CSV table of C-alpha atoms and ligand atoms in Angstrom, one decimal:
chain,number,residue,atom,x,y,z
W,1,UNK,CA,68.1,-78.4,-16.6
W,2,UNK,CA,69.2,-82.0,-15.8
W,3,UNK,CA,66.6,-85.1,-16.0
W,4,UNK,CA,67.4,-88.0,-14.0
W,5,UNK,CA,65.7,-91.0,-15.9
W,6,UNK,CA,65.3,-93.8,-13.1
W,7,UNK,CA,64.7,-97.0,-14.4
W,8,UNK,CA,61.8,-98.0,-12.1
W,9,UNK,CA,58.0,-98.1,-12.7
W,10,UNK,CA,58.6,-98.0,-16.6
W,11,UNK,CA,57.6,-94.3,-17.3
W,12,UNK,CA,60.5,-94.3,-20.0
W,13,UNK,CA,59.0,-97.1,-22.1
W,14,UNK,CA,57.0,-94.4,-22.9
W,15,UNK,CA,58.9,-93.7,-26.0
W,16,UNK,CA,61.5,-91.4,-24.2
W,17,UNK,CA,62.8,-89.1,-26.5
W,18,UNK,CA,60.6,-86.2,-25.3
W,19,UNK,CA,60.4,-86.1,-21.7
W,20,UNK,CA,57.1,-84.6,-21.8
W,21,UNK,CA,56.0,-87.5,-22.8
W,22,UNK,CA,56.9,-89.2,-19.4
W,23,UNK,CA,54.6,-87.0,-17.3
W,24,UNK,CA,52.5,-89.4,-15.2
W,25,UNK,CA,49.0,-89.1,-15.9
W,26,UNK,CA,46.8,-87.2,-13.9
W,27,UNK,CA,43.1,-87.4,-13.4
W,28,UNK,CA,42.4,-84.6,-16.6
W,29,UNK,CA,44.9,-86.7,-19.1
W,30,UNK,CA,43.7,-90.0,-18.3
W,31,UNK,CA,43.0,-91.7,-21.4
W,32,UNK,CA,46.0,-91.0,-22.9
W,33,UNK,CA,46.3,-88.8,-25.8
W,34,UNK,CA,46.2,-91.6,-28.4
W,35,UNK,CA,49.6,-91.8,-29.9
W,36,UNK,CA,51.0,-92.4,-26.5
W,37,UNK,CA,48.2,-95.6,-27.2
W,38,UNK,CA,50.0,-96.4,-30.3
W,39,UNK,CA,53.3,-98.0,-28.3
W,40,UNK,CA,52.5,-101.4,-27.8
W,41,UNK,CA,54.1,-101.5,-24.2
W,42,UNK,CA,51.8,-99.1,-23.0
W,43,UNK,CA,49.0,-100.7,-24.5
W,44,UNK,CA,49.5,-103.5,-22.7
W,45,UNK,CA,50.6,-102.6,-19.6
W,46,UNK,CA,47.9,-99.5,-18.9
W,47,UNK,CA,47.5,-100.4,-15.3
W,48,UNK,CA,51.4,-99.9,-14.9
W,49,UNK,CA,51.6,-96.0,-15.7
W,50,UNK,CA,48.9,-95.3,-13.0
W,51,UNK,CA,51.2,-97.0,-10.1
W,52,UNK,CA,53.4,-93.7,-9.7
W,53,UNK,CA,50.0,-92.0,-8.5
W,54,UNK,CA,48.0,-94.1,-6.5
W,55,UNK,CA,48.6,-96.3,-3.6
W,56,UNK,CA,50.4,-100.1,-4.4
W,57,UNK,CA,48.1,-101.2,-1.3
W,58,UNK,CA,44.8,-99.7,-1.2
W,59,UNK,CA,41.8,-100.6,-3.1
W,60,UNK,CA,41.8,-100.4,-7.1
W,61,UNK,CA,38.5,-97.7,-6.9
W,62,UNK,CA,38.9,-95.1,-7.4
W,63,UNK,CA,41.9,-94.4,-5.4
W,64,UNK,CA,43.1,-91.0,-4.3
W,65,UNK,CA,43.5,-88.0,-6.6
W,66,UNK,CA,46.6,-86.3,-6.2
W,67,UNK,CA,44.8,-83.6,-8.5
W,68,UNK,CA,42.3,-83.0,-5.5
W,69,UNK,CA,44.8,-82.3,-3.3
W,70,UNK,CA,45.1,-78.3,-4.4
W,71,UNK,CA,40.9,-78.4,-4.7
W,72,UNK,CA,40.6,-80.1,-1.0
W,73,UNK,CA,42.7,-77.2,0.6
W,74,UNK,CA,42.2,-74.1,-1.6
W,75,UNK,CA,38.4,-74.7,-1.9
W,76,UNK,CA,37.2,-76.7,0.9
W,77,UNK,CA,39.7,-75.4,3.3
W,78,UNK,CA,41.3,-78.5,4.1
W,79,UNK,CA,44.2,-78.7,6.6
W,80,UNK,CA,47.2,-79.5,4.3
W,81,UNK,CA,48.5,-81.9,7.1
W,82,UNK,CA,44.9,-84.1,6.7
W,83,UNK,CA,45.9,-85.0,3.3
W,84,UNK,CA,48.0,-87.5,2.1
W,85,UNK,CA,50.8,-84.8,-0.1
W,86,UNK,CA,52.2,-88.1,-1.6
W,87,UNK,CA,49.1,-89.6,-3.0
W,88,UNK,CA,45.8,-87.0,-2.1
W,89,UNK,CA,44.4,-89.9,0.5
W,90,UNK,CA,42.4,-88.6,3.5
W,91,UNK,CA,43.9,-91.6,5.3
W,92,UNK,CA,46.1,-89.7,6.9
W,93,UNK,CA,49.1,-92.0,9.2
W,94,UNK,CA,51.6,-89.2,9.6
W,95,UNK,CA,53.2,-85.8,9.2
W,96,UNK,CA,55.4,-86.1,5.8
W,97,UNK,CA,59.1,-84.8,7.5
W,98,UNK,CA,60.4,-82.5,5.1
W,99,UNK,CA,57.4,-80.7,3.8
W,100,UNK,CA,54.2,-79.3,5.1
W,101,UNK,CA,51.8,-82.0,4.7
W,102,UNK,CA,50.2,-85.3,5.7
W,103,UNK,CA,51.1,-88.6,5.0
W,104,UNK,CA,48.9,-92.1,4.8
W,105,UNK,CA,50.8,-95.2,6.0
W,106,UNK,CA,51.6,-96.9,2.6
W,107,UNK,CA,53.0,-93.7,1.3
W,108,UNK,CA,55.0,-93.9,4.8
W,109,UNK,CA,56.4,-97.3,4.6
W,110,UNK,CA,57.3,-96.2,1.0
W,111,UNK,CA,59.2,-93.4,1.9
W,112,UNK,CA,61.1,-95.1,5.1
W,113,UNK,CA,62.2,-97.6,1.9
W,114,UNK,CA,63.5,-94.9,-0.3
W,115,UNK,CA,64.7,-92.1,2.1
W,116,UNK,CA,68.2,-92.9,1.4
W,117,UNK,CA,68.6,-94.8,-1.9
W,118,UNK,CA,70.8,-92.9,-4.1
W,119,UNK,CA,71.7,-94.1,-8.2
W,120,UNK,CA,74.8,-94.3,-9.1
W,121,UNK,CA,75.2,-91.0,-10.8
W,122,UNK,CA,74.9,-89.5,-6.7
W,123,UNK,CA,71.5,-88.6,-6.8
W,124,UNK,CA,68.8,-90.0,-5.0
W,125,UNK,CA,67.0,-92.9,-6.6
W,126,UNK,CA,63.4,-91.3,-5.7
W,127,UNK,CA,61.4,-87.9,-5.4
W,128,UNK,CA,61.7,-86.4,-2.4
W,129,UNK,CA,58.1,-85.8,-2.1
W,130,UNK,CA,56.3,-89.0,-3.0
W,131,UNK,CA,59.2,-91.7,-3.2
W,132,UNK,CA,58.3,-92.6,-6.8
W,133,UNK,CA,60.8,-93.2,-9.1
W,134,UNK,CA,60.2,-91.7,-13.0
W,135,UNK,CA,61.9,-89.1,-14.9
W,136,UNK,CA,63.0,-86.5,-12.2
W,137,UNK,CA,63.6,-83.1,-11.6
W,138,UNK,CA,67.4,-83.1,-10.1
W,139,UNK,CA,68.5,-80.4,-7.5
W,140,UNK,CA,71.5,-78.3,-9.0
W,141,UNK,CA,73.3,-77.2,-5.9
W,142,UNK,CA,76.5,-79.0,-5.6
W,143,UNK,CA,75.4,-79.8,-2.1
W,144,UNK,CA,72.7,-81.5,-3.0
W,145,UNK,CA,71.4,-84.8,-4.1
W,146,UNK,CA,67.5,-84.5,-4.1
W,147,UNK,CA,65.5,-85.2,-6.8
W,148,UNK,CA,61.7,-84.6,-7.4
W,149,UNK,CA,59.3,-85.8,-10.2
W,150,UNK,CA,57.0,-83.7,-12.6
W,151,UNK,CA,54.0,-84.4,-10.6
W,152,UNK,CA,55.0,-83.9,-7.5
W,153,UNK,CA,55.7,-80.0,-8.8
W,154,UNK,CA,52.7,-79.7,-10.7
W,155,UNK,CA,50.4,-80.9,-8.3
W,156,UNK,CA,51.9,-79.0,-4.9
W,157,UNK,CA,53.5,-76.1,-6.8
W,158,UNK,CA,51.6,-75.8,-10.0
W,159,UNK,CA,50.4,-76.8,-13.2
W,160,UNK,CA,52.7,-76.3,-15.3
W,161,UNK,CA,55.5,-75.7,-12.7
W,162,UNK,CA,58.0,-78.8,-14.2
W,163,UNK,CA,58.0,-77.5,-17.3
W,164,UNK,CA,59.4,-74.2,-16.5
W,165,UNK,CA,61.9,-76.2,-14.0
W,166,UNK,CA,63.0,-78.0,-16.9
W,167,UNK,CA,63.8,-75.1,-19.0
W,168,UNK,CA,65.9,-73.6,-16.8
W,169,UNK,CA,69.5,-73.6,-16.6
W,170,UNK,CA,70.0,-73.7,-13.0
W,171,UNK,CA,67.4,-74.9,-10.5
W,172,UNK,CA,67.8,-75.4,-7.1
W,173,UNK,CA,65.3,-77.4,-4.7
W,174,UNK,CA,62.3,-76.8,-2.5
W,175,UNK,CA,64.8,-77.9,0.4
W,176,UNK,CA,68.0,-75.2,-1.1
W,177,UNK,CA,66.3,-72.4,-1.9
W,178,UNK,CA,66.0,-69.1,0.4
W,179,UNK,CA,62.4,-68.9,0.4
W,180,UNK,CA,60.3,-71.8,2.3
W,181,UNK,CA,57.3,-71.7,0.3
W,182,UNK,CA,56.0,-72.9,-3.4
W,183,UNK,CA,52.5,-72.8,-4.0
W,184,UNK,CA,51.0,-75.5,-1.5
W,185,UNK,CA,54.8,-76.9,-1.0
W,186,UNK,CA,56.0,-75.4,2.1
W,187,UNK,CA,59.2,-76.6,4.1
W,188,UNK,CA,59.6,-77.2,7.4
W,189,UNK,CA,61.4,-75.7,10.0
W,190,UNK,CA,64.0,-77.6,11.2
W,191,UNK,CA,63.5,-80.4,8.7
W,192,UNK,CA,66.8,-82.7,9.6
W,193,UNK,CA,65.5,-83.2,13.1
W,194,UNK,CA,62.2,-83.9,11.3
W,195,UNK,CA,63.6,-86.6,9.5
W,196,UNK,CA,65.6,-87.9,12.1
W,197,UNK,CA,62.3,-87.9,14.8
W,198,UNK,CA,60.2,-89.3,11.8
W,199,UNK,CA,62.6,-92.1,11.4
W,200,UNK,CA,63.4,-93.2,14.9
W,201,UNK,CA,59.1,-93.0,15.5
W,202,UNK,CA,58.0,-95.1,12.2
W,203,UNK,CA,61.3,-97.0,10.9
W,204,UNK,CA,61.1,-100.3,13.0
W,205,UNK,CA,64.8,-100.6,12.3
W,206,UNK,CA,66.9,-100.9,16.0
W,207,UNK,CA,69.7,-98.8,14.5
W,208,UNK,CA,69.9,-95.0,15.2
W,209,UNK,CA,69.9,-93.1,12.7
W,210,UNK,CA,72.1,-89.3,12.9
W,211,UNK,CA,70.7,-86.2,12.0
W,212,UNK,CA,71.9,-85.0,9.0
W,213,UNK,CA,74.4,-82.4,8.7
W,214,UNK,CA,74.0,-79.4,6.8
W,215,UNK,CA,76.5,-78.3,4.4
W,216,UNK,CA,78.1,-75.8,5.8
W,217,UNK,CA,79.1,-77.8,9.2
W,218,UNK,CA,80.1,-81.1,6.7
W,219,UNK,CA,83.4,-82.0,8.2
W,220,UNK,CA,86.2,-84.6,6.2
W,221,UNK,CA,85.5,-88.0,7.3
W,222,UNK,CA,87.8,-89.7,9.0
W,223,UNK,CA,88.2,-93.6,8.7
W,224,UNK,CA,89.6,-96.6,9.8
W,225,UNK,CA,90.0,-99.8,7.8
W,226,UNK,CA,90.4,-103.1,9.0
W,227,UNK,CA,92.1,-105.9,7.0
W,228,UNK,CA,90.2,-105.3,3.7
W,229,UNK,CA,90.9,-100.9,2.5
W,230,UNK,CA,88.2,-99.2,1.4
W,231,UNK,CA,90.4,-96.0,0.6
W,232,UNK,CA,89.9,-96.5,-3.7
W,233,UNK,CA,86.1,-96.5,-3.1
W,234,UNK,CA,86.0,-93.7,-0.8
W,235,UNK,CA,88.2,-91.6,-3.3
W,236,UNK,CA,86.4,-92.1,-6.1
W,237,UNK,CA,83.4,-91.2,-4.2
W,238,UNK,CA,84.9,-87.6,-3.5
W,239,UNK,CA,85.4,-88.5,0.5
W,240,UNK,CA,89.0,-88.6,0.4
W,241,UNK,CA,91.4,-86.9,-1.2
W,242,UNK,CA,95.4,-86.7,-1.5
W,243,UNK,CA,96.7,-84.0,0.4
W,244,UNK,CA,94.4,-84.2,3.2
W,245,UNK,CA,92.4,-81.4,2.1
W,246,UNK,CA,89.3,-84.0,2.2
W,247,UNK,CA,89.2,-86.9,4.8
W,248,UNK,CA,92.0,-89.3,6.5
W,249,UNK,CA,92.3,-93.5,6.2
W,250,UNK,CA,93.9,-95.6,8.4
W,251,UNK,CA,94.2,-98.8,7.2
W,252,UNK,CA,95.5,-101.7,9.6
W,253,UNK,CA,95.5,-105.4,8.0
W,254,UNK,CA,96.6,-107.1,12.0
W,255,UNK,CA,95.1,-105.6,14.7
W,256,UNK,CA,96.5,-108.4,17.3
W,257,UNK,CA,98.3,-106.0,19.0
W,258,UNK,CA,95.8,-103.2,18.8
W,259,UNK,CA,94.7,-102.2,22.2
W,260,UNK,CA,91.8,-99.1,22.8
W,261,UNK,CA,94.6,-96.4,23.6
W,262,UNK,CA,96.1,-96.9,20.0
W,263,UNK,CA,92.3,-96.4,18.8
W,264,UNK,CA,92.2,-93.1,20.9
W,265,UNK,CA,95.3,-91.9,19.7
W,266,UNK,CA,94.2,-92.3,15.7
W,267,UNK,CA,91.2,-91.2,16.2
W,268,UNK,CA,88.5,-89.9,16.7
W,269,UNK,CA,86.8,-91.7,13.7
W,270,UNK,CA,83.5,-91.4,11.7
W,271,UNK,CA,83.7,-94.6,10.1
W,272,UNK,CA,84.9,-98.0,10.5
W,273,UNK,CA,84.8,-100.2,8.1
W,274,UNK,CA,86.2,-104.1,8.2
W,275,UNK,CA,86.0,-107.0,5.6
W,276,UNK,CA,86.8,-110.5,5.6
W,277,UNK,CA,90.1,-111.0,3.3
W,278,UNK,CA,89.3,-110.6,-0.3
W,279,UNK,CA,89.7,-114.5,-2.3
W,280,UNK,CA,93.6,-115.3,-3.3
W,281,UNK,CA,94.8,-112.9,0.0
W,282,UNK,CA,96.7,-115.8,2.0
W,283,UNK,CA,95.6,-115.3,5.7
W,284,UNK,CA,96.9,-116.5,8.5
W,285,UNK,CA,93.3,-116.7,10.8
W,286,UNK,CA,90.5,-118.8,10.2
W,287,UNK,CA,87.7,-116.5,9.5
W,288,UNK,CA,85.8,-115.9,12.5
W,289,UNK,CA,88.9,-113.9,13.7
W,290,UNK,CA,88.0,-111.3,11.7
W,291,UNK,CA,84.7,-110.8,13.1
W,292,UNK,CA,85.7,-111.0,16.6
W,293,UNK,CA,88.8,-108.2,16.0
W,294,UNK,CA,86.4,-106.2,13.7
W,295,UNK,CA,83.5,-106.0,16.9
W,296,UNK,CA,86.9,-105.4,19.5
W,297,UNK,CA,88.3,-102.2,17.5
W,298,UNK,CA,84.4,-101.2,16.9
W,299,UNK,CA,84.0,-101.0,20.5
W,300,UNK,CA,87.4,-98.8,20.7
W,301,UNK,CA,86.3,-96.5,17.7
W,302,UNK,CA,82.6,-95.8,18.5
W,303,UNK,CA,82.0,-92.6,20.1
W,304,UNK,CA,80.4,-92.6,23.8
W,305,UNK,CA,76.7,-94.4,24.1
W,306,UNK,CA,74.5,-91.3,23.7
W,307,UNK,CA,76.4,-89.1,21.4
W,308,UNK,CA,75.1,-87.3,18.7
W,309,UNK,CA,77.8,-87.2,16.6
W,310,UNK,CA,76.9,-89.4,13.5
W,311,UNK,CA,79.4,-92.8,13.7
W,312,UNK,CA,79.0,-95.1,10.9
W,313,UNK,CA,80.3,-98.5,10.5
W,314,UNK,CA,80.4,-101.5,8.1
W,315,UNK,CA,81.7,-105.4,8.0
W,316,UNK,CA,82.0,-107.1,4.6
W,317,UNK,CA,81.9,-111.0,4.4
W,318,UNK,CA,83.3,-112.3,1.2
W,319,UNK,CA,81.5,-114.7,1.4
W,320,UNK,CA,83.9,-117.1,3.6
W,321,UNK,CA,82.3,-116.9,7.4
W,322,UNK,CA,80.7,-120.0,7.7
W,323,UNK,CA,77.4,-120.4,9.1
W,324,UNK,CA,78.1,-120.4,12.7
W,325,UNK,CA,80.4,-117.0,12.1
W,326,UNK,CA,77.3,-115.2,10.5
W,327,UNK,CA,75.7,-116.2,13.7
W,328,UNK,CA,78.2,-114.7,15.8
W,329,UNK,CA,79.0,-111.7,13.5
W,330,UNK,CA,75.0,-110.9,13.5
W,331,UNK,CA,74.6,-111.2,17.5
W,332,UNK,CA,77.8,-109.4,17.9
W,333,UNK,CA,76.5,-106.4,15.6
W,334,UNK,CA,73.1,-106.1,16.7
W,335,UNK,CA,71.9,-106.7,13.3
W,336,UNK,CA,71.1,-108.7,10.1
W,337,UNK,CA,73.4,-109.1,7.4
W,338,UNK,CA,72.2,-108.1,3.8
W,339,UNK,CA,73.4,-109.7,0.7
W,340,UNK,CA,74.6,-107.5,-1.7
W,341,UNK,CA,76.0,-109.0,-5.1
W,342,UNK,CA,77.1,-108.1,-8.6
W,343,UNK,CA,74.7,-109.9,-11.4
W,344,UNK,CA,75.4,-110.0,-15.0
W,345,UNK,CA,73.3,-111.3,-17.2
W,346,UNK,CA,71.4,-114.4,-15.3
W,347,UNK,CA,74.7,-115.4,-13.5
W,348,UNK,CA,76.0,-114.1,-10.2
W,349,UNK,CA,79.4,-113.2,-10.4
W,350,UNK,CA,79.9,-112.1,-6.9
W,351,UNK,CA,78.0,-111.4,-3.7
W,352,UNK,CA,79.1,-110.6,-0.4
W,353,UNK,CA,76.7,-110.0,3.3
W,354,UNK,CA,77.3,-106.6,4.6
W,355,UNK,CA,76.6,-105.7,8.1
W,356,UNK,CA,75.9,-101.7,8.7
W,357,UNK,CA,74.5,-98.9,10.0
W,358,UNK,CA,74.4,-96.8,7.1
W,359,UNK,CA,71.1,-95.8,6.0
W,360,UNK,CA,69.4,-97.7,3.1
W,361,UNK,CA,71.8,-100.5,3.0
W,362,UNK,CA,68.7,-102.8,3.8
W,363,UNK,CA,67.0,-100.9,0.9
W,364,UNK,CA,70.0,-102.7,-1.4
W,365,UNK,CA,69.2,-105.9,-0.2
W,366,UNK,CA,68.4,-107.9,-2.9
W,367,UNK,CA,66.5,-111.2,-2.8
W,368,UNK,CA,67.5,-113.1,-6.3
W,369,UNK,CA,69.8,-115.4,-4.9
W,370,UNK,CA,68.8,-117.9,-2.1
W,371,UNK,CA,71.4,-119.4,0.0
W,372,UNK,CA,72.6,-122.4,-1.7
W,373,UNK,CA,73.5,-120.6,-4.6
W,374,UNK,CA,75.5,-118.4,-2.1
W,375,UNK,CA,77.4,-121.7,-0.9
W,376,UNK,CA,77.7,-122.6,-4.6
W,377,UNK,CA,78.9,-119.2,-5.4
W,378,UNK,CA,81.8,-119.7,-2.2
W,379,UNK,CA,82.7,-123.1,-3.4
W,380,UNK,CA,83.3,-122.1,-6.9
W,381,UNK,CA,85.0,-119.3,-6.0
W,382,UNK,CA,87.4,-121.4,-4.5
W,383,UNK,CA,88.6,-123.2,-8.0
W,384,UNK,CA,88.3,-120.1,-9.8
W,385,UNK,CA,90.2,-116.7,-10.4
W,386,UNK,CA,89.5,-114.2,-7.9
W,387,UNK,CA,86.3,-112.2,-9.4
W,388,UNK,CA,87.2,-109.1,-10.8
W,389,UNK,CA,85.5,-107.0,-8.7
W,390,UNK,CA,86.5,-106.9,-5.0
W,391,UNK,CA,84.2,-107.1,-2.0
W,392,UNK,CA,84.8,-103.2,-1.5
W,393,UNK,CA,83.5,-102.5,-5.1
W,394,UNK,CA,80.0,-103.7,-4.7
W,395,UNK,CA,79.1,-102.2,-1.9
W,396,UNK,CA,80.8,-98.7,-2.9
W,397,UNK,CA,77.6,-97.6,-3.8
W,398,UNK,CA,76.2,-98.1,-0.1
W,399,UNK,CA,78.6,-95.2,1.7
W,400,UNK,CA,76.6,-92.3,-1.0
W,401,UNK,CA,74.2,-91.4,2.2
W,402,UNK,CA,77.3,-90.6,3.8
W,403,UNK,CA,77.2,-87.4,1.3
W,404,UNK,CA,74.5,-85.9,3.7
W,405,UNK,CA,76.8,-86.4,6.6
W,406,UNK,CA,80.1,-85.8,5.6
W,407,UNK,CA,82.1,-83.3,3.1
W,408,UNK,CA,82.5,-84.5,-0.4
W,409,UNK,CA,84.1,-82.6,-3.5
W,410,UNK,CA,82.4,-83.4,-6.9
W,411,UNK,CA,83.6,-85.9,-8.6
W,412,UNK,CA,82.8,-87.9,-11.9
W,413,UNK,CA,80.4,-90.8,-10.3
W,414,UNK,CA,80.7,-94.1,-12.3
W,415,UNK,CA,79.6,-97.2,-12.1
W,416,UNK,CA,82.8,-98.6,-12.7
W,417,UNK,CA,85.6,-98.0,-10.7
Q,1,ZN,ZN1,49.7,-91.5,0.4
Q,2,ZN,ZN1,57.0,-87.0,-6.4
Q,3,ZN,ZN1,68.4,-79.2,-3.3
């Protein structure tokens, strides 16, 4: 069966050849078996391995024991939902939305973090359990992007339980398979309004977030793309395809003349998506134009207040809205921009401020680069060549929660376009 290394937490630098060897440590292997000791980094860094199972916020003694979690409700009868299934604390905050189970507020605030990262191989980034990131098990259903790690199995399923995951050839997920139950991990009913009802209570985001849509009533996406395209990105991401077998773009680069009956005629659409011109295009509006025609055709494309049907949008700034246009782009969208850029090395090479409703974007935000090297980034960019990666490139990664809304085909995810 597939692994999914994820580079977070450091469970790897535990000399990775044998993925074993990455199990986080429960209570019963806690020291070590000693030539795991032998690897300097561990050596050094012993406090690190035990972050995948305790709290990053609660006190350092002694912490919750996920390995309890099976003693508290097989042998003292504990109620499954008064126990943390993310970390084995009592402190119980919440229901966890996808499985039978409690949930303690850190674990929460971890999860509403996490719920829609996805890597760039198309999986999501964390466990759907616990929200940790370390080696992980990875759903095989083509539908699916979940992943979940070894101790979330072994502790809620049983001991033992990764191992034989791992062996075989084909596994599907506690969420895909026809049977709701494994050992102490039992799904919920009706687990997409879960989410979506666990979201809108805790998340203290203003933007709505859609139920998502289960496979079999995935429809093609249909887009519309102001001034920048999106249309590579969204191909290479398996959303559109020739032949209109998969998802429709239209693309307009001057909307002057665009009034909301054209809109209504095109449409409907499940995504609009606008961008600032990309460096080297010569334009002929200052650009604040664009934010003010992107929030007009919004307002055309967007279905009725109230409507369930998921409707997803997204502006990209390159970078060239000055400070007052941010202003006006963030009152006008009812939201804060998030930087997104493409670092190599030490040096920024490109960045751009996204605006969106698509889940996790904020999760992307990224915090290296303060705002004057931003406006030293613009300026250089304007004596230099065009960067080799286009606005539309670094945020391709951001439209992958669209997967759990929309019809996708399979498609070789890299990083590189
Ligand atoms: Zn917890
Ligand atoms: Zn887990
Ligand atoms: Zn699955």
């Amino acid at each position: 069966m597939a692994l999914s290394p994820r580079g977070t937490l450091n469970l790897e630098t535990l000399d990775g050849s044998d993925p074993d060897s990455a199990l986080p440590l429960d209570g019963e292997q806690w020291p070590p078996p000693c030539e795991i000791l032998l690897d300097p980094e561990v050596e050094h860094s012993p406090d690190v391995i035990l972050v995948g199972s305790s709290e990053l916020s609660s006190p350092p003694s002694p912490g919750p024991r996920r390995d309890l979690i099976a003693y508290e409700v097989k042998v003292n009868q504990r109620d499954i939902e008064d126990v943390c299934i993310c970390c084995g604390s009592l402190q119980v905050h919440t229901q966890h939305p996808l499985f039978e189970g409690g949930m303690c507020a850190p674990c929460k605030d971890k999860f509403l973090e996490c719920l829609f990262l996805y890597d760039d191989d198309g999986y999501q980034s964390y466990c759907s359990i616990c929200c940790a990131g370390e080696t992980l098990l990875i759903c095989e259903n083509p539908d699916c992007t979940r992943c979940y790690c070894f101790e979330c199995v072994d502790t809620l399923v049983g001991p033992g339980t990764s191992e034989k995951v791992h062996a075989m050839s084909n596994w599907v997920c506690f969420l895909c398979l026809p049977f709701p139950r494994s050992g102490l991990l039992q799904r919920r009913r009706k687990w997409r309004s879960g989410l979506k009802a666990f979201y809108d209570r805790e998340a203290e985001s203003p933007l709505e977030m859609y139920k998502t849509v289960p496979v079999w009533k995935r429809e093609p996406i249909r887009v519309l793309s102001l001034f920048g395209n999106i249309k590579k990105e969204l191909m290479s991401l398996g959303f559109l395809e020739d032949g209109s077998k998969l998802g429709r773009l239209k693309h307009l680069d001057d909307v002057t003349n665009v009034v909301r009956r054209d809109v209504d005629e095109w449409g409907p659409f499940d995504l609009t998506y606008g961008s600032t011109p990309a460096l080297g295009h010569t334009c002929d509006h200052p650009p604040g134009w664009y934010v003010y025609q992107f929030h007009r055709i919004l307002q055309y494309a967007r279905p009725k207040p109230g409507s369930p049907q998921p409707f997803f949008w997204m502006f990209v700034d390159n970078l060239v809205l000055t400070e007052e246009d941010l202003d006006v782009a963030t009152r006008f969208l009812e939201t804060d921009p998030v930087t997104i850029q493409d670092v190599r090395g030490r040096t920024v090479q490109n960045a751009v401020h996204v605006w969106s409703n698509i889940p996790a974007v904020k999760s992307r935000h990224s915090a290296l680069v303060s705002q004057e090297e931003l406006f030293l980034l613009a300026q250089d960019r304007q004596r230099m060549k065009p960067p080799d990666q286009g606005p539309a490139t670094l945020v391709k990664n951001c439209f992958l929660p669209l997967r759990e809304y929309f019809k996708y085909f399979s498609t070789e995810l890299t990083s590189s376009l």
